[in-house]
């Protein structure tokens, strides 16, 4: 079949009309047509021709690029998952930056069985006709880097995202993916890897990033070029030994770079019980129907909570969570000079835990047990200049929308997502199962000791919208379907924030209508100031590091001038004394070895008694929920699971 007669099917299950590829809306029901462009993983695609329709569904658009012509129908999957494919699943939390498996199945192409694997990337930039803006799906970082010379914050943001991906990819022996310029693609302000590549040898050092990034200096903004030059030299010399130290440099550089920008924000919230519910269990902050404006000098936050449906007191739990967070979150706001991103992330966890305990204590006081316990989901954004801090528990969501794309930046705390993160199922396969939307955690169900709030931290380097919403809107991919026509119009200046917010409530009631619906829109506008700006310098960054406390320096940036690729012991801090040394005696080493052996035997015994120690049980920089055990979620009491309504 040639491309000229290929069609795309409406995703509305009551329609399924075949439409010309050029249509943006279904010619019968006017539902927006979803264009899912996918990347073919492996060499099987070489046996297919451009314009060919594989298995009466997947249209070959270009070399390794495929369009799903039936996006409303769940794809097929093979049950046996090979290890290199399972890695994509276990990195599911990082799907904002890493592709995920769209389908993996066996095709009888030309009488030859093919194992077809297609990757998806969320929204990719399209032109007005629905075709790809970039013929290679997404442009490589090296091609667009110089185009962002007038936005130094974006250039730093791109490199910061690469640095944040180093640890999770290193733990899966995939870190070489960050060293191949062909794999590092750009989707607006987001770094997205085209695919994952297995490391050929067991150890890679961040000093290799220095060699790669050095090639970008020529196209860097003059405001950050000297700083990046020195940063690359530090990396290559081994002075920055691993990603934790590298991120500390970026934290300070981004903070100073952000001071060159002006930000203006608007927030609008609304909530509605929906056409089929007799009361509203959702809650939001600020109060519904109000539009609030503030500048970068006024940190602000917004909240959306969805009370557990079908359980007595859901509206009480959601409002109690709102009241607690509104009381506690202002305590996080400090001056720009003393603001610390990692402290903020930890404090976000703490205040979410406090809200959880207040609901849980009320459940205990009223003797509510099992399914009678009231609970709630929560999503929040805390805005501080050019930074936005995100927190969530449950399946309410946060989306990041620009003029070129819509990206879900939270991962639902539900059974489907858990099975994917454990490597058991593909996401689009998992959501087909009964109870796939059941929650594995929500506020109020138990003590915060067993709660694992998801917190993260993003940079705002262009005009954009963050949408917080309950599942009354997000179910059935309504945000992905309608963002381009409804939310993007706010960024384009065609509609005001109140109009867009009210339209989203109406959309949820008309297209879904099965639940309460609550939304919060955060519209951010950002621009470089006209004031004279002093270029960023490494000396200025290091001066800030000297001001850290000794413990902070030990934890964040231990000076390392040794050429050895792997530090073998803690290194002296910049504030520590170098006038004395400490030598470890052979006797001490012997005793230490015995203690380690005993501890290892004890740990192995515990493993035999209680089961395998879960992967990713250690904290990872605070931006990832992998700091809590995914395996531990398997023991969640079924009474805590919330059924999709």
mmCIF file with all atom_site columns, C-alpha atoms in Angstrom, residues 83-256:
data_model
loop_
_atom_site.group_PDB
_atom_site.id
_atom_site.type_symbol
_atom_site.label_atom_id
_atom_site.label_alt_id
_atom_site.label_comp_id
_atom_site.label_asym_id
_atom_site.label_entity_id
_atom_site.label_seq_id
_atom_site.pdbx_PDB_ins_code
_atom_site.Cartn_x
_atom_site.Cartn_y
_atom_site.Cartn_z
_atom_site.occupancy
_atom_site.B_iso_or_equiv
_atom_site.pdbx_formal_charge
_atom_site.auth_seq_id
_atom_site.auth_comp_id
_atom_site.auth_asym_id
_atom_site.auth_atom_id
_atom_site.pdbx_PDB_model_num
ATOM 1   C CA . UNK A 1 83  ? 16.556 -8.115  29.050 1.00 0.00 ? 83  UNK A CA 1
ATOM 2   C CA . UNK A 1 84  ? 17.497 -5.229  26.736 1.00 0.00 ? 84  UNK A CA 1
ATOM 3   C CA . UNK A 1 85  ? 13.790 -4.415  26.315 1.00 0.00 ? 85  UNK A CA 1
ATOM 4   C CA . UNK A 1 86  ? 13.051 -4.832  30.026 1.00 0.00 ? 86  UNK A CA 1
ATOM 5   C CA . UNK A 1 87  ? 15.542 -2.048  30.782 1.00 0.00 ? 87  UNK A CA 1
ATOM 6   C CA . UNK A 1 88  ? 13.217 0.462   29.116 1.00 0.00 ? 88  UNK A CA 1
ATOM 7   C CA . UNK A 1 89  ? 10.445 -0.657  31.470 1.00 0.00 ? 89  UNK A CA 1
ATOM 8   C CA . UNK A 1 90  ? 12.536 -0.362  34.606 1.00 0.00 ? 90  UNK A CA 1
ATOM 9   C CA . UNK A 1 91  ? 13.443 3.209   33.631 1.00 0.00 ? 91  UNK A CA 1
ATOM 10  C CA . UNK A 1 92  ? 9.759  4.081   33.194 1.00 0.00 ? 92  UNK A CA 1
ATOM 11  C CA . UNK A 1 93  ? 9.905  6.862   35.783 1.00 0.00 ? 93  UNK A CA 1
ATOM 12  C CA . UNK A 1 94  ? 12.294 8.787   33.518 1.00 0.00 ? 94  UNK A CA 1
ATOM 13  C CA . UNK A 1 95  ? 9.991  8.646   30.514 1.00 0.00 ? 95  UNK A CA 1
ATOM 14  C CA . UNK A 1 96  ? 10.036 12.427  30.139 1.00 0.00 ? 96  UNK A CA 1
ATOM 15  C CA . UNK A 1 97  ? 13.579 11.952  28.815 1.00 0.00 ? 97  UNK A CA 1
ATOM 16  C CA . UNK A 1 98  ? 13.703 8.294   27.778 1.00 0.00 ? 98  UNK A CA 1
ATOM 17  C CA . UNK A 1 99  ? 11.609 6.519   25.136 1.00 0.00 ? 99  UNK A CA 1
ATOM 18  C CA . UNK A 1 100 ? 9.196  3.809   26.181 1.00 0.00 ? 100 UNK A CA 1
ATOM 19  C CA . UNK A 1 101 ? 8.058  0.665   24.420 1.00 0.00 ? 101 UNK A CA 1
ATOM 20  C CA . UNK A 1 102 ? 4.930  1.374   22.371 1.00 0.00 ? 102 UNK A CA 1
ATOM 21  C CA . UNK A 1 103 ? 4.663  -2.171  21.033 1.00 0.00 ? 103 UNK A CA 1
ATOM 22  C CA . UNK A 1 104 ? 6.773  -5.307  20.882 1.00 0.00 ? 104 UNK A CA 1
ATOM 23  C CA . UNK A 1 105 ? 5.235  -8.110  18.866 1.00 0.00 ? 105 UNK A CA 1
ATOM 24  C CA . UNK A 1 106 ? 5.874  -10.857 16.303 1.00 0.00 ? 106 UNK A CA 1
ATOM 25  C CA . UNK A 1 107 ? 5.028  -9.991  12.673 1.00 0.00 ? 107 UNK A CA 1
ATOM 26  C CA . UNK A 1 108 ? 4.856  -12.390 9.720  1.00 0.00 ? 108 UNK A CA 1
ATOM 27  C CA . UNK A 1 109 ? 6.353  -9.902  7.284  1.00 0.00 ? 109 UNK A CA 1
ATOM 28  C CA . UNK A 1 110 ? 6.903  -11.413 3.829  1.00 0.00 ? 110 UNK A CA 1
ATOM 29  C CA . UNK A 1 111 ? 6.527  -14.860 5.398  1.00 0.00 ? 111 UNK A CA 1
ATOM 30  C CA . UNK A 1 112 ? 9.466  -14.108 7.654  1.00 0.00 ? 112 UNK A CA 1
ATOM 31  C CA . UNK A 1 113 ? 8.795  -13.657 11.381 1.00 0.00 ? 113 UNK A CA 1
ATOM 32  C CA . UNK A 1 114 ? 10.013 -10.291 12.655 1.00 0.00 ? 114 UNK A CA 1
ATOM 33  C CA . UNK A 1 115 ? 10.235 -9.144  16.260 1.00 0.00 ? 115 UNK A CA 1
ATOM 34  C CA . UNK A 1 116 ? 8.913  -5.609  15.849 1.00 0.00 ? 116 UNK A CA 1
ATOM 35  C CA . UNK A 1 117 ? 9.757  -3.074  18.562 1.00 0.00 ? 117 UNK A CA 1
ATOM 36  C CA . UNK A 1 118 ? 8.522  0.523   18.327 1.00 0.00 ? 118 UNK A CA 1
ATOM 37  C CA . UNK A 1 119 ? 9.435  3.316   20.756 1.00 0.00 ? 119 UNK A CA 1
ATOM 38  C CA . UNK A 1 120 ? 7.297  6.323   21.695 1.00 0.00 ? 120 UNK A CA 1
ATOM 39  C CA . UNK A 1 121 ? 8.338  9.765   22.955 1.00 0.00 ? 121 UNK A CA 1
ATOM 40  C CA . UNK A 1 122 ? 5.118  11.447  24.029 1.00 0.00 ? 122 UNK A CA 1
ATOM 41  C CA . UNK A 1 123 ? 4.337  14.430  21.799 1.00 0.00 ? 123 UNK A CA 1
ATOM 42  C CA . UNK A 1 124 ? 6.788  15.192  19.001 1.00 0.00 ? 124 UNK A CA 1
ATOM 43  C CA . UNK A 1 125 ? 6.687  18.569  17.189 1.00 0.00 ? 125 UNK A CA 1
ATOM 44  C CA . UNK A 1 126 ? 4.380  18.589  14.138 1.00 0.00 ? 126 UNK A CA 1
ATOM 45  C CA . UNK A 1 127 ? 3.626  21.186  11.507 1.00 0.00 ? 127 UNK A CA 1
ATOM 46  C CA . UNK A 1 128 ? 0.146  22.441  10.582 1.00 0.00 ? 128 UNK A CA 1
ATOM 47  C CA . UNK A 1 129 ? -0.427 19.475  8.262  1.00 0.00 ? 129 UNK A CA 1
ATOM 48  C CA . UNK A 1 130 ? 0.378  16.945  10.976 1.00 0.00 ? 130 UNK A CA 1
ATOM 49  C CA . UNK A 1 131 ? 3.782  16.045  9.520  1.00 0.00 ? 131 UNK A CA 1
ATOM 50  C CA . UNK A 1 132 ? 6.996  15.933  11.533 1.00 0.00 ? 132 UNK A CA 1
ATOM 51  C CA . UNK A 1 133 ? 8.807  19.255  11.854 1.00 0.00 ? 133 UNK A CA 1
ATOM 52  C CA . UNK A 1 134 ? 12.086 17.361  11.997 1.00 0.00 ? 134 UNK A CA 1
ATOM 53  C CA . UNK A 1 135 ? 12.477 14.662  9.317  1.00 0.00 ? 135 UNK A CA 1
ATOM 54  C CA . UNK A 1 136 ? 14.519 12.587  11.793 1.00 0.00 ? 136 UNK A CA 1
ATOM 55  C CA . UNK A 1 137 ? 11.722 12.648  14.411 1.00 0.00 ? 137 UNK A CA 1
ATOM 56  C CA . UNK A 1 138 ? 13.646 14.854  16.856 1.00 0.00 ? 138 UNK A CA 1
ATOM 57  C CA . UNK A 1 139 ? 16.706 17.031  16.141 1.00 0.00 ? 139 UNK A CA 1
ATOM 58  C CA . UNK A 1 140 ? 20.064 16.123  17.721 1.00 0.00 ? 140 UNK A CA 1
ATOM 59  C CA . UNK A 1 141 ? 21.308 18.461  20.436 1.00 0.00 ? 141 UNK A CA 1
ATOM 60  C CA . UNK A 1 142 ? 24.360 19.285  18.332 1.00 0.00 ? 142 UNK A CA 1
ATOM 61  C CA . UNK A 1 143 ? 22.134 20.666  15.520 1.00 0.00 ? 143 UNK A CA 1
ATOM 62  C CA . UNK A 1 144 ? 20.021 23.012  17.637 1.00 0.00 ? 144 UNK A CA 1
ATOM 63  C CA . UNK A 1 145 ? 22.561 24.000  20.289 1.00 0.00 ? 145 UNK A CA 1
ATOM 64  C CA . UNK A 1 146 ? 23.819 27.133  18.530 1.00 0.00 ? 146 UNK A CA 1
ATOM 65  C CA . UNK A 1 147 ? 20.228 28.212  17.749 1.00 0.00 ? 147 UNK A CA 1
ATOM 66  C CA . UNK A 1 148 ? 19.720 28.698  21.501 1.00 0.00 ? 148 UNK A CA 1
ATOM 67  C CA . UNK A 1 149 ? 22.633 31.144  21.920 1.00 0.00 ? 149 UNK A CA 1
ATOM 68  C CA . UNK A 1 150 ? 20.189 33.861  22.940 1.00 0.00 ? 150 UNK A CA 1
ATOM 69  C CA . UNK A 1 151 ? 18.795 31.652  25.725 1.00 0.00 ? 151 UNK A CA 1
ATOM 70  C CA . UNK A 1 152 ? 21.678 30.640  28.011 1.00 0.00 ? 152 UNK A CA 1
ATOM 71  C CA . UNK A 1 153 ? 19.240 29.226  30.564 1.00 0.00 ? 153 UNK A CA 1
ATOM 72  C CA . UNK A 1 154 ? 18.025 26.699  27.997 1.00 0.00 ? 154 UNK A CA 1
ATOM 73  C CA . UNK A 1 155 ? 21.555 25.628  27.099 1.00 0.00 ? 155 UNK A CA 1
ATOM 74  C CA . UNK A 1 156 ? 22.421 25.077  30.759 1.00 0.00 ? 156 UNK A CA 1
ATOM 75  C CA . UNK A 1 157 ? 19.084 23.327  31.261 1.00 0.00 ? 157 UNK A CA 1
ATOM 76  C CA . UNK A 1 158 ? 19.827 20.823  28.484 1.00 0.00 ? 158 UNK A CA 1
ATOM 77  C CA . UNK A 1 159 ? 23.214 19.911  30.002 1.00 0.00 ? 159 UNK A CA 1
ATOM 78  C CA . UNK A 1 160 ? 21.720 19.753  33.505 1.00 0.00 ? 160 UNK A CA 1
ATOM 79  C CA . UNK A 1 161 ? 19.159 17.205  32.300 1.00 0.00 ? 161 UNK A CA 1
ATOM 80  C CA . UNK A 1 162 ? 21.926 15.049  30.819 1.00 0.00 ? 162 UNK A CA 1
ATOM 81  C CA . UNK A 1 163 ? 23.781 15.185  34.132 1.00 0.00 ? 163 UNK A CA 1
ATOM 82  C CA . UNK A 1 164 ? 20.626 14.122  36.000 1.00 0.00 ? 164 UNK A CA 1
ATOM 83  C CA . UNK A 1 165 ? 20.222 11.096  33.732 1.00 0.00 ? 165 UNK A CA 1
ATOM 84  C CA . UNK A 1 166 ? 23.773 9.879   34.361 1.00 0.00 ? 166 UNK A CA 1
ATOM 85  C CA . UNK A 1 167 ? 23.117 8.013   37.610 1.00 0.00 ? 167 UNK A CA 1
ATOM 86  C CA . UNK A 1 168 ? 19.948 6.113   36.623 1.00 0.00 ? 168 UNK A CA 1
ATOM 87  C CA . UNK A 1 169 ? 21.498 5.076   33.299 1.00 0.00 ? 169 UNK A CA 1
ATOM 88  C CA . UNK A 1 170 ? 24.785 4.167   34.937 1.00 0.00 ? 170 UNK A CA 1
ATOM 89  C CA . UNK A 1 171 ? 22.929 1.850   37.311 1.00 0.00 ? 171 UNK A CA 1
ATOM 90  C CA . UNK A 1 172 ? 21.524 -0.006  34.271 1.00 0.00 ? 172 UNK A CA 1
ATOM 91  C CA . UNK A 1 173 ? 24.808 -0.074  32.298 1.00 0.00 ? 173 UNK A CA 1
ATOM 92  C CA . UNK A 1 174 ? 23.311 2.275   29.687 1.00 0.00 ? 174 UNK A CA 1
ATOM 93  C CA . UNK A 1 175 ? 25.309 5.432   30.416 1.00 0.00 ? 175 UNK A CA 1
ATOM 94  C CA . UNK A 1 176 ? 27.107 5.332   27.055 1.00 0.00 ? 176 UNK A CA 1
ATOM 95  C CA . UNK A 1 177 ? 23.767 6.506   25.609 1.00 0.00 ? 177 UNK A CA 1
ATOM 96  C CA . UNK A 1 178 ? 24.602 9.952   27.016 1.00 0.00 ? 178 UNK A CA 1
ATOM 97  C CA . UNK A 1 179 ? 27.925 10.055  25.167 1.00 0.00 ? 179 UNK A CA 1
ATOM 98  C CA . UNK A 1 180 ? 26.626 9.525   21.632 1.00 0.00 ? 180 UNK A CA 1
ATOM 99  C CA . UNK A 1 181 ? 25.637 12.836  19.959 1.00 0.00 ? 181 UNK A CA 1
ATOM 100 C CA . UNK A 1 182 ? 23.322 10.975  17.551 1.00 0.00 ? 182 UNK A CA 1
ATOM 101 C CA . UNK A 1 183 ? 21.221 9.609   20.423 1.00 0.00 ? 183 UNK A CA 1
ATOM 102 C CA . UNK A 1 184 ? 20.837 12.863  22.374 1.00 0.00 ? 184 UNK A CA 1
ATOM 103 C CA . UNK A 1 185 ? 17.806 14.585  20.864 1.00 0.00 ? 185 UNK A CA 1
ATOM 104 C CA . UNK A 1 186 ? 15.927 17.736  21.810 1.00 0.00 ? 186 UNK A CA 1
ATOM 105 C CA . UNK A 1 187 ? 12.165 18.134  22.151 1.00 0.00 ? 187 UNK A CA 1
ATOM 106 C CA . UNK A 1 188 ? 11.728 21.813  22.942 1.00 0.00 ? 188 UNK A CA 1
ATOM 107 C CA . UNK A 1 189 ? 13.277 22.350  26.360 1.00 0.00 ? 189 UNK A CA 1
ATOM 108 C CA . UNK A 1 190 ? 13.505 18.603  27.048 1.00 0.00 ? 190 UNK A CA 1
ATOM 109 C CA . UNK A 1 191 ? 16.409 16.289  26.390 1.00 0.00 ? 191 UNK A CA 1
ATOM 110 C CA . UNK A 1 192 ? 15.111 12.990  24.999 1.00 0.00 ? 192 UNK A CA 1
ATOM 111 C CA . UNK A 1 193 ? 17.269 9.990   24.115 1.00 0.00 ? 193 UNK A CA 1
ATOM 112 C CA . UNK A 1 194 ? 16.452 8.387   20.789 1.00 0.00 ? 194 UNK A CA 1
ATOM 113 C CA . UNK A 1 195 ? 17.142 4.913   22.189 1.00 0.00 ? 195 UNK A CA 1
ATOM 114 C CA . UNK A 1 196 ? 19.205 3.244   24.886 1.00 0.00 ? 196 UNK A CA 1
ATOM 115 C CA . UNK A 1 197 ? 22.591 1.704   24.172 1.00 0.00 ? 197 UNK A CA 1
ATOM 116 C CA . UNK A 1 198 ? 24.169 -1.030  26.282 1.00 0.00 ? 198 UNK A CA 1
ATOM 117 C CA . UNK A 1 199 ? 27.599 -0.151  27.698 1.00 0.00 ? 199 UNK A CA 1
ATOM 118 C CA . UNK A 1 200 ? 30.376 -2.129  26.040 1.00 0.00 ? 200 UNK A CA 1
ATOM 119 C CA . UNK A 1 201 ? 32.568 -1.984  29.119 1.00 0.00 ? 201 UNK A CA 1
ATOM 120 C CA . UNK A 1 202 ? 31.705 -1.860  32.789 1.00 0.00 ? 202 UNK A CA 1
ATOM 121 C CA . UNK A 1 203 ? 32.819 1.632   33.711 1.00 0.00 ? 203 UNK A CA 1
ATOM 122 C CA . UNK A 1 204 ? 32.250 5.076   32.255 1.00 0.00 ? 204 UNK A CA 1
ATOM 123 C CA . UNK A 1 205 ? 33.320 8.306   33.916 1.00 0.00 ? 205 UNK A CA 1
ATOM 124 C CA . UNK A 1 206 ? 31.653 11.711  33.796 1.00 0.00 ? 206 UNK A CA 1
ATOM 125 C CA . UNK A 1 207 ? 34.986 12.996  32.516 1.00 0.00 ? 207 UNK A CA 1
ATOM 126 C CA . UNK A 1 208 ? 33.801 11.629  29.151 1.00 0.00 ? 208 UNK A CA 1
ATOM 127 C CA . UNK A 1 209 ? 31.017 14.217  29.235 1.00 0.00 ? 209 UNK A CA 1
ATOM 128 C CA . UNK A 1 210 ? 33.706 16.886  29.337 1.00 0.00 ? 210 UNK A CA 1
ATOM 129 C CA . UNK A 1 211 ? 35.103 15.702  26.017 1.00 0.00 ? 211 UNK A CA 1
ATOM 130 C CA . UNK A 1 212 ? 31.659 15.625  24.391 1.00 0.00 ? 212 UNK A CA 1
ATOM 131 C CA . UNK A 1 213 ? 30.491 18.975  25.784 1.00 0.00 ? 213 UNK A CA 1
ATOM 132 C CA . UNK A 1 214 ? 33.732 20.675  24.769 1.00 0.00 ? 214 UNK A CA 1
ATOM 133 C CA . UNK A 1 215 ? 32.506 20.476  21.162 1.00 0.00 ? 215 UNK A CA 1
ATOM 134 C CA . UNK A 1 216 ? 29.532 22.671  22.142 1.00 0.00 ? 216 UNK A CA 1
ATOM 135 C CA . UNK A 1 217 ? 31.540 25.622  23.445 1.00 0.00 ? 217 UNK A CA 1
ATOM 136 C CA . UNK A 1 218 ? 31.749 27.310  20.053 1.00 0.00 ? 218 UNK A CA 1
ATOM 137 C CA . UNK A 1 219 ? 27.957 27.638  19.826 1.00 0.00 ? 219 UNK A CA 1
ATOM 138 C CA . UNK A 1 220 ? 27.377 28.505  23.502 1.00 0.00 ? 220 UNK A CA 1
ATOM 139 C CA . UNK A 1 221 ? 25.938 31.813  24.657 1.00 0.00 ? 221 UNK A CA 1
ATOM 140 C CA . UNK A 1 222 ? 28.747 34.316  25.409 1.00 0.00 ? 222 UNK A CA 1
ATOM 141 C CA . UNK A 1 223 ? 27.233 34.619  28.878 1.00 0.00 ? 223 UNK A CA 1
ATOM 142 C CA . UNK A 1 224 ? 28.095 31.013  29.758 1.00 0.00 ? 224 UNK A CA 1
ATOM 143 C CA . UNK A 1 225 ? 30.866 30.025  27.285 1.00 0.00 ? 225 UNK A CA 1
ATOM 144 C CA . UNK A 1 226 ? 33.824 30.636  29.630 1.00 0.00 ? 226 UNK A CA 1
ATOM 145 C CA . UNK A 1 227 ? 32.083 28.837  32.466 1.00 0.00 ? 227 UNK A CA 1
ATOM 146 C CA . UNK A 1 228 ? 31.338 25.800  30.282 1.00 0.00 ? 228 UNK A CA 1
ATOM 147 C CA . UNK A 1 229 ? 34.927 25.782  29.002 1.00 0.00 ? 229 UNK A CA 1
ATOM 148 C CA . UNK A 1 230 ? 36.247 25.540  32.559 1.00 0.00 ? 230 UNK A CA 1
ATOM 149 C CA . UNK A 1 231 ? 33.579 22.996  33.528 1.00 0.00 ? 231 UNK A CA 1
ATOM 150 C CA . UNK A 1 232 ? 34.654 20.726  30.670 1.00 0.00 ? 232 UNK A CA 1
ATOM 151 C CA . UNK A 1 233 ? 38.298 21.081  31.705 1.00 0.00 ? 233 UNK A CA 1
ATOM 152 C CA . UNK A 1 234 ? 37.398 20.167  35.286 1.00 0.00 ? 234 UNK A CA 1
ATOM 153 C CA . UNK A 1 235 ? 35.527 17.092  34.052 1.00 0.00 ? 235 UNK A CA 1
ATOM 154 C CA . UNK A 1 236 ? 38.385 15.929  31.855 1.00 0.00 ? 236 UNK A CA 1
ATOM 155 C CA . UNK A 1 237 ? 40.939 16.424  34.639 1.00 0.00 ? 237 UNK A CA 1
ATOM 156 C CA . UNK A 1 238 ? 38.813 14.408  37.063 1.00 0.00 ? 238 UNK A CA 1
ATOM 157 C CA . UNK A 1 239 ? 38.256 17.364  39.372 1.00 0.00 ? 239 UNK A CA 1
ATOM 158 C CA . UNK A 1 240 ? 34.521 16.616  39.172 1.00 0.00 ? 240 UNK A CA 1
ATOM 159 C CA . UNK A 1 241 ? 34.556 12.867  39.888 1.00 0.00 ? 241 UNK A CA 1
ATOM 160 C CA . UNK A 1 242 ? 30.903 11.919  39.438 1.00 0.00 ? 242 UNK A CA 1
ATOM 161 C CA . UNK A 1 243 ? 27.426 13.180  38.596 1.00 0.00 ? 243 UNK A CA 1
ATOM 162 C CA . UNK A 1 244 ? 26.516 14.272  42.134 1.00 0.00 ? 244 UNK A CA 1
ATOM 163 C CA . UNK A 1 245 ? 29.324 16.820  42.156 1.00 0.00 ? 245 UNK A CA 1
ATOM 164 C CA . UNK A 1 246 ? 28.526 17.878  38.611 1.00 0.00 ? 246 UNK A CA 1
ATOM 165 C CA . UNK A 1 247 ? 24.909 18.580  39.570 1.00 0.00 ? 247 UNK A CA 1
ATOM 166 C CA . UNK A 1 248 ? 26.075 20.806  42.394 1.00 0.00 ? 248 UNK A CA 1
ATOM 167 C CA . UNK A 1 249 ? 27.960 22.975  39.906 1.00 0.00 ? 249 UNK A CA 1
ATOM 168 C CA . UNK A 1 250 ? 24.838 23.149  37.740 1.00 0.00 ? 250 UNK A CA 1
ATOM 169 C CA . UNK A 1 251 ? 22.584 24.046  40.673 1.00 0.00 ? 251 UNK A CA 1
ATOM 170 C CA . UNK A 1 252 ? 24.656 27.142  41.400 1.00 0.00 ? 252 UNK A CA 1
ATOM 171 C CA . UNK A 1 253 ? 25.139 28.083  37.746 1.00 0.00 ? 253 UNK A CA 1
ATOM 172 C CA . UNK A 1 254 ? 21.411 27.789  36.984 1.00 0.00 ? 254 UNK A CA 1
ATOM 173 C CA . UNK A 1 255 ? 20.565 29.850  40.039 1.00 0.00 ? 255 UNK A CA 1
ATOM 174 C CA . UNK A 1 256 ? 22.814 32.710  38.901 1.00 0.00 ? 256 UNK A CA 1
#
